XYZ file of C-alpha atoms in Angstrom:
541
model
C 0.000 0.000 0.000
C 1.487 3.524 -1.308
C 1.354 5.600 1.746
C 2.494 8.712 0.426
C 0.354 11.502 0.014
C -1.426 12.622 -2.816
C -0.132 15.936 -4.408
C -1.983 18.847 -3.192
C -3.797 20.431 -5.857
C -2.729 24.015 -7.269
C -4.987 26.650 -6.567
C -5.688 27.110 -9.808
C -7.430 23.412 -9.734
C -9.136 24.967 -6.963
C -11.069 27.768 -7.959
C -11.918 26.188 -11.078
C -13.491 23.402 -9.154
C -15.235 26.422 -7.308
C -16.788 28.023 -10.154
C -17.964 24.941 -11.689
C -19.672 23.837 -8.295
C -21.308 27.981 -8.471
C -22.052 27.599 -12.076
C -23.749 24.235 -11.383
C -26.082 25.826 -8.390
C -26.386 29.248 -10.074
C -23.786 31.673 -8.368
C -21.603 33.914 -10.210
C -18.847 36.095 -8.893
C -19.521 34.852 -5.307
C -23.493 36.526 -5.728
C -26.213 33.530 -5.779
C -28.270 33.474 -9.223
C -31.636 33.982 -9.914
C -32.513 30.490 -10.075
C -30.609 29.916 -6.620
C -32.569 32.939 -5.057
C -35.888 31.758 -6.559
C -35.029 28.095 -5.088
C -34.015 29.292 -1.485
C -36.981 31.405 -1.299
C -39.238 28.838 -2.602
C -40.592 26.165 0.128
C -40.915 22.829 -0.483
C -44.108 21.289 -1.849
C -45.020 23.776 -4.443
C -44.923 27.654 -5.428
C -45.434 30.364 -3.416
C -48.364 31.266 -5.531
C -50.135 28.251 -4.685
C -49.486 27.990 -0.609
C -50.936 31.702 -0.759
C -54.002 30.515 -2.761
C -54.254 27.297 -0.554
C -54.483 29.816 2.097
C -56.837 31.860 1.483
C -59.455 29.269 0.265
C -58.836 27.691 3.569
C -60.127 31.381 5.496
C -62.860 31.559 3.071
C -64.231 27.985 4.243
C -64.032 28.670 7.207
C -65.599 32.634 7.281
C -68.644 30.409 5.216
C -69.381 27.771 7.852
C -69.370 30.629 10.451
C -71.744 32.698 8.383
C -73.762 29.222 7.695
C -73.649 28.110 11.880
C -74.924 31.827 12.154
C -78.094 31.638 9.959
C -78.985 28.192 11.095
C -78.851 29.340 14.481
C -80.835 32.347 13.470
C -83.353 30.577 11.539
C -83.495 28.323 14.557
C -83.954 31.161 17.352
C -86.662 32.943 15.153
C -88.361 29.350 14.637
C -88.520 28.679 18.321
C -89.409 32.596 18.932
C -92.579 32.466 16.203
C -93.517 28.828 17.631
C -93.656 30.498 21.115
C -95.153 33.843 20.877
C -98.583 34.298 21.042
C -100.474 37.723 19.845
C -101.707 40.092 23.214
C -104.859 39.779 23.155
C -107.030 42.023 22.097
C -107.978 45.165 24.604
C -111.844 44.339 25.880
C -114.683 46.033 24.890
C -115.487 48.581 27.109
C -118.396 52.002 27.218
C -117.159 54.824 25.420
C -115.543 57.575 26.660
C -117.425 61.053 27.363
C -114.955 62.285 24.190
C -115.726 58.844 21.571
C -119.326 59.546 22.649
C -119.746 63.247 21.590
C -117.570 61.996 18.645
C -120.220 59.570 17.528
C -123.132 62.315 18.456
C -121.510 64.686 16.060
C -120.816 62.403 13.330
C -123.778 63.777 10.821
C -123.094 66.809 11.216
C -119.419 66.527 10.254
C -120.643 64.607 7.418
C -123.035 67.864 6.527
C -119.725 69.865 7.022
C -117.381 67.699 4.682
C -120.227 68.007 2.068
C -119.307 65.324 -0.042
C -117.531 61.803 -0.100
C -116.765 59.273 -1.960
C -119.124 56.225 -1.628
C -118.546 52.486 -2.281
C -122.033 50.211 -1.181
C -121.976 46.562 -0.648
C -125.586 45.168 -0.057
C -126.766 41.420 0.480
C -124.498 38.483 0.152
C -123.035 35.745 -2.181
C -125.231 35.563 -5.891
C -128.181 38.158 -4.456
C -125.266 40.669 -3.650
C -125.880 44.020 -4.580
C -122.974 46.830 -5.246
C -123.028 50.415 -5.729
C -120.593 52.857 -6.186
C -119.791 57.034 -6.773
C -120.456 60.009 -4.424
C -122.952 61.376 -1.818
C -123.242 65.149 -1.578
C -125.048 65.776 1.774
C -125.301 69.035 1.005
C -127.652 69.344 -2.003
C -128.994 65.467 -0.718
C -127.882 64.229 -4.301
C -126.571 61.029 -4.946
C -124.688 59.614 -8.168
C -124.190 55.531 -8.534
C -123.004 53.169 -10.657
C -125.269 50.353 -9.439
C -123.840 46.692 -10.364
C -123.184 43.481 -8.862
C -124.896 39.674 -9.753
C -127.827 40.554 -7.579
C -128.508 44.725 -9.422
C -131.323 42.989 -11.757
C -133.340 45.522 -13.214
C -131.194 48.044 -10.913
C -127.946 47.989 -12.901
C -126.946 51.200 -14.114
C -126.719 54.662 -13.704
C -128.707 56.063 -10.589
C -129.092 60.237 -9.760
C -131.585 61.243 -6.996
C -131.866 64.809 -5.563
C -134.367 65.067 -3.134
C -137.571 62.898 -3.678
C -136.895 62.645 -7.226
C -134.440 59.975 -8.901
C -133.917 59.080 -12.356
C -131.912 55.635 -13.521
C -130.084 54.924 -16.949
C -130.246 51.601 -17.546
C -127.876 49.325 -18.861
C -128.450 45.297 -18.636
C -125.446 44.696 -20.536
C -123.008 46.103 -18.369
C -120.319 43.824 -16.670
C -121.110 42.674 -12.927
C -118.692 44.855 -10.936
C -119.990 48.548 -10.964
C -116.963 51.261 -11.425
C -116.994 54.921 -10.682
C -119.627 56.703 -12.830
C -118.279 59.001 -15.430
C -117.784 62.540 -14.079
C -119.434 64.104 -16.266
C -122.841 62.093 -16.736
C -124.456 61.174 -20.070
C -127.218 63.404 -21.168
C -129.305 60.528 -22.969
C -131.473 57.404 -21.459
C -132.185 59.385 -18.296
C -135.885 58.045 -17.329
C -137.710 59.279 -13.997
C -138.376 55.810 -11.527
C -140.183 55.265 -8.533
C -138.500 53.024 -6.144
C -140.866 50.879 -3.975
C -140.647 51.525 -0.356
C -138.333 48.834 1.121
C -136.749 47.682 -1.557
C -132.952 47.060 -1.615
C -132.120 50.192 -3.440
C -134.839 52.339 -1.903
C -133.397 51.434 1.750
C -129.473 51.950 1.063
C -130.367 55.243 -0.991
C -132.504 56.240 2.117
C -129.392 55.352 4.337
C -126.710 57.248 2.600
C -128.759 60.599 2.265
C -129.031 59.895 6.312
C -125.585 59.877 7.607
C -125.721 63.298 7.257
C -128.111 65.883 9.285
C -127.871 69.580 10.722
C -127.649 69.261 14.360
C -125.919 66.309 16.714
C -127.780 63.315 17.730
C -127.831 62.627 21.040
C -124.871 61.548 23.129
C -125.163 57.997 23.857
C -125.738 56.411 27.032
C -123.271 53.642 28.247
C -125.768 50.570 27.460
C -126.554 51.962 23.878
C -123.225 52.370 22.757
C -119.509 50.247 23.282
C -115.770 50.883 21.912
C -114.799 47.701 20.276
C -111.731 48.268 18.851
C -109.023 50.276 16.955
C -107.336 49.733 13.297
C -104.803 51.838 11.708
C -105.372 52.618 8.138
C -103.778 54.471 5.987
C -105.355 57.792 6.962
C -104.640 56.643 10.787
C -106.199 55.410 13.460
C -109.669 54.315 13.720
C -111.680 53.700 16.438
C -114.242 51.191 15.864
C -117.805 52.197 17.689
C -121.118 49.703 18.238
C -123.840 51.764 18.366
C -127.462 51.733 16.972
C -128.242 52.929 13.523
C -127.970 56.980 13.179
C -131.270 57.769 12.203
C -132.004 60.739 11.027
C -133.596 63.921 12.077
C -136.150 66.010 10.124
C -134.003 67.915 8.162
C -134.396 68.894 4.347
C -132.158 65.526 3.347
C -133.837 62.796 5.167
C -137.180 64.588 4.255
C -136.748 64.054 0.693
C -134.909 60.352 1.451
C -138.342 59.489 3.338
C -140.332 61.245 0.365
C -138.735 58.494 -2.122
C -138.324 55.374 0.429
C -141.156 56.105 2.735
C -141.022 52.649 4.662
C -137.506 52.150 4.108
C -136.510 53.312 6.959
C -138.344 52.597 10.182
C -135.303 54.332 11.770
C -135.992 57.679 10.113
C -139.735 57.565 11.473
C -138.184 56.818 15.044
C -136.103 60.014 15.072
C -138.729 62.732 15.290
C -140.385 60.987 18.022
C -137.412 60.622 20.393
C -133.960 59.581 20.956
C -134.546 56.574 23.246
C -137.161 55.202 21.168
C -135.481 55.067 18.161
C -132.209 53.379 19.526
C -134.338 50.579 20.980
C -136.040 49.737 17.479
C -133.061 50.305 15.348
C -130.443 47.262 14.079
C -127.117 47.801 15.942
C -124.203 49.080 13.606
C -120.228 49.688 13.571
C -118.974 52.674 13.050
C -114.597 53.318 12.154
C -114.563 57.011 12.766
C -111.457 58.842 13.029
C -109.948 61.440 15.512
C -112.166 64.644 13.693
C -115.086 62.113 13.698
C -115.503 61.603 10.226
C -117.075 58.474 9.231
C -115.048 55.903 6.951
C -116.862 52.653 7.215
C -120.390 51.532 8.338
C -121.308 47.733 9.487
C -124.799 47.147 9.985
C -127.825 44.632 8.847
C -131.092 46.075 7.420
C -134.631 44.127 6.872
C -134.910 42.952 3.377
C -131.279 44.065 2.408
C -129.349 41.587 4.538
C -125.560 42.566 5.599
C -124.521 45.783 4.666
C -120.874 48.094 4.424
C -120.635 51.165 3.504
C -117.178 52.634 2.635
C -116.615 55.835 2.713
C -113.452 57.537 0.681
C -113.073 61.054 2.644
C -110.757 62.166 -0.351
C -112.667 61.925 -3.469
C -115.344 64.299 -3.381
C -115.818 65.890 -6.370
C -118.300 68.415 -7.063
C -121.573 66.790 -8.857
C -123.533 67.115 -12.038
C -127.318 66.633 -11.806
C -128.492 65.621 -15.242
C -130.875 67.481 -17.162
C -133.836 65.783 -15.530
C -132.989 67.006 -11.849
C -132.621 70.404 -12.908
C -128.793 70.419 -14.164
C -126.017 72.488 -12.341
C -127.111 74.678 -9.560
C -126.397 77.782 -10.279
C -126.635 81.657 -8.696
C -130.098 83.018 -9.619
C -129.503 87.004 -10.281
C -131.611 89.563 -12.407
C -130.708 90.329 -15.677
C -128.473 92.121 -17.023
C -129.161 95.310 -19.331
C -128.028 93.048 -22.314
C -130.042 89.938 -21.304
C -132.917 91.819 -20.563
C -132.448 93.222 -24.162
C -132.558 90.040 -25.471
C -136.037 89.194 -23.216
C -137.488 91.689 -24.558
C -136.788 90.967 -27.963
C -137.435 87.214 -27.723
C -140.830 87.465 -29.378
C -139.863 89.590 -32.381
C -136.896 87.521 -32.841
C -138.565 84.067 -33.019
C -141.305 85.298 -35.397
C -138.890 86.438 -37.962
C -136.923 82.823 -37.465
C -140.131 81.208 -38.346
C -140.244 77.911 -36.851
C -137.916 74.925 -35.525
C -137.395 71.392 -35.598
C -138.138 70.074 -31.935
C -137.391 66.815 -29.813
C -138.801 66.603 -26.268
C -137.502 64.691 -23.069
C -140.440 64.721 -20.642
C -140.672 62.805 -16.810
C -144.470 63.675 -16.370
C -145.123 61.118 -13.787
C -144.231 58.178 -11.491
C -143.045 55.795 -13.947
C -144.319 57.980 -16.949
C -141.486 58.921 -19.425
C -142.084 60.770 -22.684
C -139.922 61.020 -25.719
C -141.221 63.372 -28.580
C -140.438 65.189 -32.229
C -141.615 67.259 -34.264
C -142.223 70.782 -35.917
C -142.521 74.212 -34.205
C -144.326 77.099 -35.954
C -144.090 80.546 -34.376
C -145.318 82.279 -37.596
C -148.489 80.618 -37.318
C -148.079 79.294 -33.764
C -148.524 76.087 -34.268
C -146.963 72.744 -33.407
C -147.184 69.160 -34.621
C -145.431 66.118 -32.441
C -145.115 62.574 -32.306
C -144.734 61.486 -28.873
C -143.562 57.648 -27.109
C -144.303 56.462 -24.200
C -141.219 54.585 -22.484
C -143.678 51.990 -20.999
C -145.830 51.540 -24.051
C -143.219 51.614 -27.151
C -145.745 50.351 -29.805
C -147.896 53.487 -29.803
C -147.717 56.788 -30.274
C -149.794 60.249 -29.313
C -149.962 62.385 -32.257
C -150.131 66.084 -30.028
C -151.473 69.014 -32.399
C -151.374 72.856 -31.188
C -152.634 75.766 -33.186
C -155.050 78.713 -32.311
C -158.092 76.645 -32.095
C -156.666 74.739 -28.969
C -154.545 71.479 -28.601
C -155.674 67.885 -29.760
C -154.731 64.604 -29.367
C -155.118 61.145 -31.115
C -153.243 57.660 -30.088
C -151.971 55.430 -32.883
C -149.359 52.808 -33.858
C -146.214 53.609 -33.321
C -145.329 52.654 -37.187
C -148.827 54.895 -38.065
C -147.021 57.762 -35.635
C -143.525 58.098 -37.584
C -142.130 55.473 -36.544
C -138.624 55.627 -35.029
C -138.071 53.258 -31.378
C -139.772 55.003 -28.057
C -136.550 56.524 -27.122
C -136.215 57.821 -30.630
C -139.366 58.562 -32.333
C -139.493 59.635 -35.234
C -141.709 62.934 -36.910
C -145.190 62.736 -37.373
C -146.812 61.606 -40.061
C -148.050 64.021 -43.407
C -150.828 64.146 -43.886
C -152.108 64.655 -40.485
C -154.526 61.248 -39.558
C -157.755 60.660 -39.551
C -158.574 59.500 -36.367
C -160.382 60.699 -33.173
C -158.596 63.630 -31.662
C -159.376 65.188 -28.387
C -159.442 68.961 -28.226
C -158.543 71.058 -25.578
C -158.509 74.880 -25.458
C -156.533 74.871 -22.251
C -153.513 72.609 -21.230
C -154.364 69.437 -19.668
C -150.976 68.015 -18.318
C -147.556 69.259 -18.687
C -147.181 67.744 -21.911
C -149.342 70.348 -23.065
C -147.536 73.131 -20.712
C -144.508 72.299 -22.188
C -145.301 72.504 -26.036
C -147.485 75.559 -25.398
C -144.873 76.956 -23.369
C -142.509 76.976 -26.368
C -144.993 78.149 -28.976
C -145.802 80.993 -26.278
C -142.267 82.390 -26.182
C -143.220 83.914 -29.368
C -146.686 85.719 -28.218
C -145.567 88.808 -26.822
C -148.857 89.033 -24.359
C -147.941 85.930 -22.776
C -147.044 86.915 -19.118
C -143.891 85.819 -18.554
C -143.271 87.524 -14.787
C -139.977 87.961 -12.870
C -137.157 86.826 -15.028
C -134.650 85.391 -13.410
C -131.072 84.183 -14.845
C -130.157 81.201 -13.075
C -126.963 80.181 -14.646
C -124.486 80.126 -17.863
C -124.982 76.903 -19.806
C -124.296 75.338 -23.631
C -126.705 74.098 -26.038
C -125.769 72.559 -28.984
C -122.228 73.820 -28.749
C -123.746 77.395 -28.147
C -123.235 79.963 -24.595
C -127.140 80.390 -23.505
C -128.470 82.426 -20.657
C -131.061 79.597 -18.226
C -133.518 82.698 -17.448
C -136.341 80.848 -15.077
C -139.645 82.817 -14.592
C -143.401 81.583 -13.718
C -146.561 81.351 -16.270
C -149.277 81.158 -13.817
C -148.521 78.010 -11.062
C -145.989 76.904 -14.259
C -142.370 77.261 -13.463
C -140.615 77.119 -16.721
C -136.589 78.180 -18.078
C -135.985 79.642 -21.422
C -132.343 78.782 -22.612
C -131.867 82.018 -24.991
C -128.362 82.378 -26.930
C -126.747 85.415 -27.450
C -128.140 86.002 -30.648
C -131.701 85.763 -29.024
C -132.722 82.372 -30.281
C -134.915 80.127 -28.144
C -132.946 76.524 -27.955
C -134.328 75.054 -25.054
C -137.849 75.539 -22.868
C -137.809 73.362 -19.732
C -141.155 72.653 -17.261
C -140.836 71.245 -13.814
C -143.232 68.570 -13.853
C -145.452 66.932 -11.271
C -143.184 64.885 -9.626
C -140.220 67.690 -9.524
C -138.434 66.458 -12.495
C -137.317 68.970 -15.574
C -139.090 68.175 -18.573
C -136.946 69.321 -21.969
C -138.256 70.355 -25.368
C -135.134 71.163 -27.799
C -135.318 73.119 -30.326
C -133.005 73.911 -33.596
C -134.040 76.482 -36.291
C -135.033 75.364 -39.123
C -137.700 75.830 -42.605
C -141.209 73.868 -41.186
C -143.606 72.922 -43.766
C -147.084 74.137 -43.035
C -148.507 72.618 -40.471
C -152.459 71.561 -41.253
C -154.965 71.381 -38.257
C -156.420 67.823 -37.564
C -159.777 67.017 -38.349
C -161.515 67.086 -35.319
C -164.738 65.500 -33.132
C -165.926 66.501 -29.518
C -164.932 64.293 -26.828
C -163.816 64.260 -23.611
C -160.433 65.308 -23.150
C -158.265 62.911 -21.608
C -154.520 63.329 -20.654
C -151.758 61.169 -22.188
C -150.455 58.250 -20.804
């Protein structure tokens, strides 16, 4: 064995063994390399890119299971909470106050002081329900309805009353559910009714026009009246009342609800004999009246009607139309002007140089009687020749004749009469009939009023006393004066343009209806008189 040493090795064997080992692992000049950085800085098992990502998924597992153990715990809590909570009961029924009770005593008369409301009606129940909707206006006592619902029947439609006088429009076609009435009503169809006392309609009309009266009812003792409850509604608070029906005092609006629905009410007939009395016979109701004491719903039971609410919107109150029939729009009756009186004056000159008119005639004469008409006017000659319907009998006519030897009448098919359906007619027939005609010299009825009225306006010795213009009003797309005066017990209205022309004569009939006779200028043949035969007058059905 050689025992000597090995040769050291030179130093330059060395530091080339150096670098190579540097170059191998990255290091130059003694400084590490990139590769020798990126490996020391690096851990082992994987990239620093990936621990960081491994990381942060791990915090956002575990930030969503503590989010998740919260809302299960949550859910849990408000499970157990809603399984274990019971409502507090309800406070008891109790007498009212000394303030709830004056509150209830005064509610008519803050009704009278609101004037108007909003009105939505539910009478009866399930396929014999009835359903009514538009406004009250306490202060006039006029009500405007849509009246609908699968028990309306012959009800459904249009309904105006003012007073003891209400007219219906008809309409068996429309759908079920009644809507708000149009504003502005329609001026056609309008036919004068007579409700019979108790009847559905007749007893909820009669009840509206009576939540309103002119002095407080009195305060309620503590066995007549309880609170029940309170609800918040959008307007606020409500406290709900038991009490017996208002009924309502002899004032001018329950008179004329009793005029129209004389049994309807047995509560209205209780009033003016005492307080006491008529609590005892009158159904119990609930009343939600606010803090003011203004009424917004009504809960009661009548006879014959069955369950009935009332809903009353304390926002929507605009100001009401009363068709043609009821008068029209009130107005402010004045004297005349210098200029209108002018044209008074000259009314009678004015129509005689016109000549004549074409005419059609709307006319509520009586309970259940409704007249349409057309014809010719002559105020030349002062005559006039019409054709006239009768809503309730549409297959004949009256053939109505007026000249200076007095008015006649003869009844004849309707196709013998012109023609035309009963709410149309159409113009008598040339040559005048044969046929027995009645003769008057005087007016009978207020058919008669009303077409001698207009064939009047041109006489200039017809009294025509105390003008007085009532309001500004169009006819046919044209400004008239409404000048109202009186013909002997006859209260009559003239609609006069400003160019003097006569375009509308009105009558209040029997019942307190407005009767209408239209009139448009125009070339009228001659008009021949009818041949006539004594007999009895007799008035027109």
């Amino acid at each position: 064995m050689d025992t000597s040493e090995a040769p050291a090795p030179s130093p330059d064997t060395t530091r080339a063994g150096t670098a190579d080992r540097r170059a191998r692992h990255g290091v130059r000049d003694g400084r590490p390399s990139r590769a020798e950085v990126r490996d020391q800085s690096t851990p082992v098992g994987g990239t620093g890119r990936g621990v960081g990502s491994a990381r942060a998924s791990r915090r956002r597992r575990t930030l969503l299971l503590l989010l998740a153990l919260t809302a299960v715990t949550s859910a849990a809590a408000l499970v157990l909470g809603l399984l274990s909570w019971t409502p507090d009961p309800p406070a008891p029924a109790r007498p009212l106050t000394i303030a709830e009770a004056e509150r209830l005593a005064a509610m008519r008369v803050t009704n009278l002081r609101d004037l108007r409301a909003g009105v939505r009606v539910t009478a009866g129940e399930g396929a014999a329900r009835t359903e009514l909707v538009g406004w009250v206006d306490w202060s006039r006592a006029l009500l405007y309805l849509d009246v609908g619902g699968p028990g309306a029947g012959t009800d459904r439609g249009l309904v105006q009353s003012a007073g003891p006088v209400l007219v219906v429009r008809p309409d068996p076609t429309a759908v079920p559910t009644p809507a708000a009435p149009p504003l502005v009503p329609p001026t056609d169809r309008w036919r004068l009714r007579h409700l019979t006392p108790g009847t559905r309609l007749a007893s909820v009309l009669d009840l509206l026009l009576g939540l309103a009266a002119d002095r407080p009812d009195p305060i309620p003792t503590a066995g007549d009246a309880r609170w029940i409850a309170q609800e918040v509604v959008a307007d606020g608070t409500l406290d709900v009342l038991q009490a017996s029906l208002a009924a309502a005092p002899p004032t001018a609006a329950s008179t004329a609800a009793q005029a129209s629905t004389a049994a309807a009410a047995s509560t209205a007939a209780q009033a003016s004999t005492g307080a006491g009395t008529a609590a005892a016979s009158s159904p119990a109701a609930r009343y939600w009246l606010d803090r003011d004491g203004r009424l917004h719903k009504l809960v009661t039971r009548l006879p014959g009607v069955g369950p009935l609410t009332v809903l009353l919107d304390r926002i929507d109150r605009p100001t009401l139309h009363p068709v043609d029939a009821l008068g029209g729009r009130p107005g402010l009756p004045r004297a005349l002007t210098e200029a209108e009186q002018r044209r008074w004056d000259a009314l009678p000159a004015r129509l005689r140089g016109q000549g004549g008119a074409t005419l059609t005639l709307a006319a509520p004469v009586g309970v259940e009687v409704n007249l349409r008409g057309a014809g010719w006017l002559g105020w030349s000659a002062r005559t006039a020749y019409v054709a006239v319907a009768d809503l309730g009998v549409p297959d004949r006519r009256t053939l109505l004749h007026r000249d200076a030897a007095g008015l006649s009448r003869t009844d004849v098919p309707a196709d013998a009469g012109g023609g035309g359906t009963a709410e149309t007619p159409g113009r008598p027939p040339f040559p005048v009939p044969a046929g027995t005609w009645r003769t008057s010299r005087s007016a009978r009825d207020d058919l008669d009023l009303l077409v001698d009225a207009a064939v009047a306006a041109a006489d200039p010795a017809a009294r025509r006393a105390a003008p007085v213009r009532v309001r500004e009003d169009l006819a046919d797309g044209r400004t008239v004066d409404v000048v109202e005066f009186r013909r002997g017990a006859a209260r009559l209205r003239y609609w006069i343009d400003r160019d003097g022309l006569l375009r509308r004569v009105e009558l209040c009939t029997g019942p307190g209806a407005w009767a209408q006779l239209d009139l448009s200028p125009a070339v009228v043949p001659r008009l021949p008189p009818p041949p006539r035969a004594a007999g009895r007058p007799r008035g027109t059905r």
